[in-house]
mmCIF file of C-alpha atoms in Angstrom:
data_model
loop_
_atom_site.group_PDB
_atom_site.id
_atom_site.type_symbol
_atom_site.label_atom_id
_atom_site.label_comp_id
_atom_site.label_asym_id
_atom_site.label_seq_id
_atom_site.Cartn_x
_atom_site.Cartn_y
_atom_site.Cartn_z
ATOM 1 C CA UNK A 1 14.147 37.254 -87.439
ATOM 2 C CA UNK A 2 15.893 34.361 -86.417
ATOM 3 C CA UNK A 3 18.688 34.514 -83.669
ATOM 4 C CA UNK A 4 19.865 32.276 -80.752
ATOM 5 C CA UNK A 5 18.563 33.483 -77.370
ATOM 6 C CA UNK A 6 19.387 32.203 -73.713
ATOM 7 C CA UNK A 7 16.164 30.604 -71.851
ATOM 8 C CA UNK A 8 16.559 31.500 -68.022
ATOM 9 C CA UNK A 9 13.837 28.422 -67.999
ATOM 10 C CA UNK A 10 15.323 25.727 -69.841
ATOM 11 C CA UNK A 11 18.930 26.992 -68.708
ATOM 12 C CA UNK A 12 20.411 26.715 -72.784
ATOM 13 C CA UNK A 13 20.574 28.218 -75.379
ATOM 14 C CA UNK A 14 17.746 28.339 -78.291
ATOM 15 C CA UNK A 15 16.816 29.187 -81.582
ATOM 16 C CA UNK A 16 14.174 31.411 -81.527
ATOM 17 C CA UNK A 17 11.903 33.866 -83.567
ATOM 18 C CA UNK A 18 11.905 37.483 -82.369
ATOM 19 C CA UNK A 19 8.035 38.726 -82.495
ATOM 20 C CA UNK A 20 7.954 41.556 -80.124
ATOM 21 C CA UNK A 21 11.094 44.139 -78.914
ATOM 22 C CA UNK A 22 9.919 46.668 -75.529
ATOM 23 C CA UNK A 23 11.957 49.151 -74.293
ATOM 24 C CA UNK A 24 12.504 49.256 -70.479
ATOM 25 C CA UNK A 25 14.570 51.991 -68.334
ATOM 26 C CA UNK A 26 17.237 49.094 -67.730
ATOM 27 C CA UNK A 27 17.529 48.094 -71.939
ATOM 28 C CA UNK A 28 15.235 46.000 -73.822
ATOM 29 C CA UNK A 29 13.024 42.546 -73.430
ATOM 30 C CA UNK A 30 12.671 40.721 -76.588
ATOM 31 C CA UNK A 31 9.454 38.570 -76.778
ATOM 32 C CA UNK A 32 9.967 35.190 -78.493
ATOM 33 C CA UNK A 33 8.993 32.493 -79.566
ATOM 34 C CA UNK A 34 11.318 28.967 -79.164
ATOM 35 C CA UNK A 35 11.334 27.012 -82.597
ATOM 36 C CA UNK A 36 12.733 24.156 -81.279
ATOM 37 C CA UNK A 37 10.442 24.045 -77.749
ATOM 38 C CA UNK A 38 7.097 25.568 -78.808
ATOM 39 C CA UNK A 39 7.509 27.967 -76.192
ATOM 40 C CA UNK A 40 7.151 31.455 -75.645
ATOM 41 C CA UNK A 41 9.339 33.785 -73.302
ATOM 42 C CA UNK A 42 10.924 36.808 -72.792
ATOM 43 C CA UNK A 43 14.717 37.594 -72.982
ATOM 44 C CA UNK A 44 16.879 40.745 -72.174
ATOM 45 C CA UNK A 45 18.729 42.156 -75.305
ATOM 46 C CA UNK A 46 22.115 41.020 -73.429
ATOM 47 C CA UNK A 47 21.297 37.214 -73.444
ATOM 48 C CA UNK A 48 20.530 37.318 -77.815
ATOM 49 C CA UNK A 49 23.158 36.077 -80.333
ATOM 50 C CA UNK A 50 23.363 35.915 -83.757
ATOM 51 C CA UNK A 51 22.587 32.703 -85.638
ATOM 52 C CA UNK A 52 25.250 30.546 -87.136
ATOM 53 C CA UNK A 53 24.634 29.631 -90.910
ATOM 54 C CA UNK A 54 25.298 25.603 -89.793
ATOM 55 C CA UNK A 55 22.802 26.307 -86.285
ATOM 56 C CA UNK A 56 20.212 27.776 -89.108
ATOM 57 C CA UNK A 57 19.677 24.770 -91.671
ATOM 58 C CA UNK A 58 19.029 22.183 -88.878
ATOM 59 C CA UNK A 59 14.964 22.025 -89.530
ATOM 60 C CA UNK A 60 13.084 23.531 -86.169
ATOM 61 C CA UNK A 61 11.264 21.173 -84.350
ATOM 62 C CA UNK A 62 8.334 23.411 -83.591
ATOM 63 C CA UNK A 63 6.160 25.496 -85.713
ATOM 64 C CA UNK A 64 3.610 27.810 -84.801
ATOM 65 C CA UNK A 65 0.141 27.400 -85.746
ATOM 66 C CA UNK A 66 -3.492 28.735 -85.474
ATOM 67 C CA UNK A 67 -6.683 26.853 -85.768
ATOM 68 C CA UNK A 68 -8.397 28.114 -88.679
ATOM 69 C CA UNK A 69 -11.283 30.130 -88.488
ATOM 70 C CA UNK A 70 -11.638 29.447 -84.499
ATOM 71 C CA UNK A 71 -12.377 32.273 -82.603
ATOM 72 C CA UNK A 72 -12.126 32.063 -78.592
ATOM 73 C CA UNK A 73 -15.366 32.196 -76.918
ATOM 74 C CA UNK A 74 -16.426 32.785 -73.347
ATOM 75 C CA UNK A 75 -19.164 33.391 -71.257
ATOM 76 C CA UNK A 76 -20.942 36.470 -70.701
ATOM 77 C CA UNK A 77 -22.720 36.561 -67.278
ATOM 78 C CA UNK A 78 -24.667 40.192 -66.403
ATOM 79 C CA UNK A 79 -25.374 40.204 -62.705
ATOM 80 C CA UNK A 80 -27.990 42.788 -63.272
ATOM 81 C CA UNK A 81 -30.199 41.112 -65.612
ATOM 82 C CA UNK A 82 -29.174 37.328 -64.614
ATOM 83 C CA UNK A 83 -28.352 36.219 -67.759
ATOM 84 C CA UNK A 84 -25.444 34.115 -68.895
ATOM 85 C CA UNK A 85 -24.144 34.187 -72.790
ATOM 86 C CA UNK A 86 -21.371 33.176 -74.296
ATOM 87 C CA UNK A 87 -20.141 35.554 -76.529
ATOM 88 C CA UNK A 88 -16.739 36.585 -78.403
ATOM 89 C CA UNK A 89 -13.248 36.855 -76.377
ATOM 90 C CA UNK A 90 -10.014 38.622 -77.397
ATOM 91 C CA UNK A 91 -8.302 35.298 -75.708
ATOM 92 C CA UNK A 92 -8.070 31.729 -74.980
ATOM 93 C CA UNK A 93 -9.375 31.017 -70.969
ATOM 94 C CA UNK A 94 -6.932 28.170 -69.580
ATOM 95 C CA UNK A 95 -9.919 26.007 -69.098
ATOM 96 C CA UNK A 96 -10.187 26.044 -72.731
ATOM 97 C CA UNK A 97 -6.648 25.438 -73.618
ATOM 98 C CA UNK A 98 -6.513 22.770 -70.894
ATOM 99 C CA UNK A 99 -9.423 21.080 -73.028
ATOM 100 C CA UNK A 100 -8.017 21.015 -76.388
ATOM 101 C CA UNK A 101 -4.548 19.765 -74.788
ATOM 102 C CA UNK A 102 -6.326 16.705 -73.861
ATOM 103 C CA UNK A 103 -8.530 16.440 -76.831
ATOM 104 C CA UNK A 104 -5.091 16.389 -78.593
ATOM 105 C CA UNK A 105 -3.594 13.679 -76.137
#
């Protein structure tokens, strides 16, 4: 869902999709993504508005993407057998994102 959300980082107010909601003892943090900044943060359900219909046909300026069929690797090291692999990860390390940034540059 789209909505308008304000970014405590960028100090405005965005367009932004809502991926994630998480309840919290003082009311809810909405994780999101910014269409027009290719950023992600998190906002408290008091700083989200609804979306104006003239707001919602300006085209976003970010979309998000995967690469297809890349998987993030890393390596493996076992102390006890002193071996090094590199194997399957559930994320991207920030070496590796720091790579492809300037492969991209």
């Amino acid at each position: 869902q789209v909505c308008v959300v304000f970014s405590e980082e960028l100090q405005c107010w965005c367009r932004a999709l809502v991926e994630s909601v998480r309840r919290r003892a003082d009311g809810c943090q909405l994780g999101c993504f910014l269409v027009d900044y290719a950023k992600y943060c998190s906002v408290a359900s008091e700083n989200v508005r609804v979306l104006a219909r003239a707001f919602a046909k300006i085209p976003y300026r970010a979309k998000q993407c995967r690469l297809h069929c890349t998987k993030p690797l890393t390596l493996h090291i076992d102390y006890c057998e002193n071996t090094a692999k590199i194997g399957p990860a559930k994320r991207w390390d920030a070496a590796a994102i720091q790579y492809f940034r300037k492969l991209l540059e």
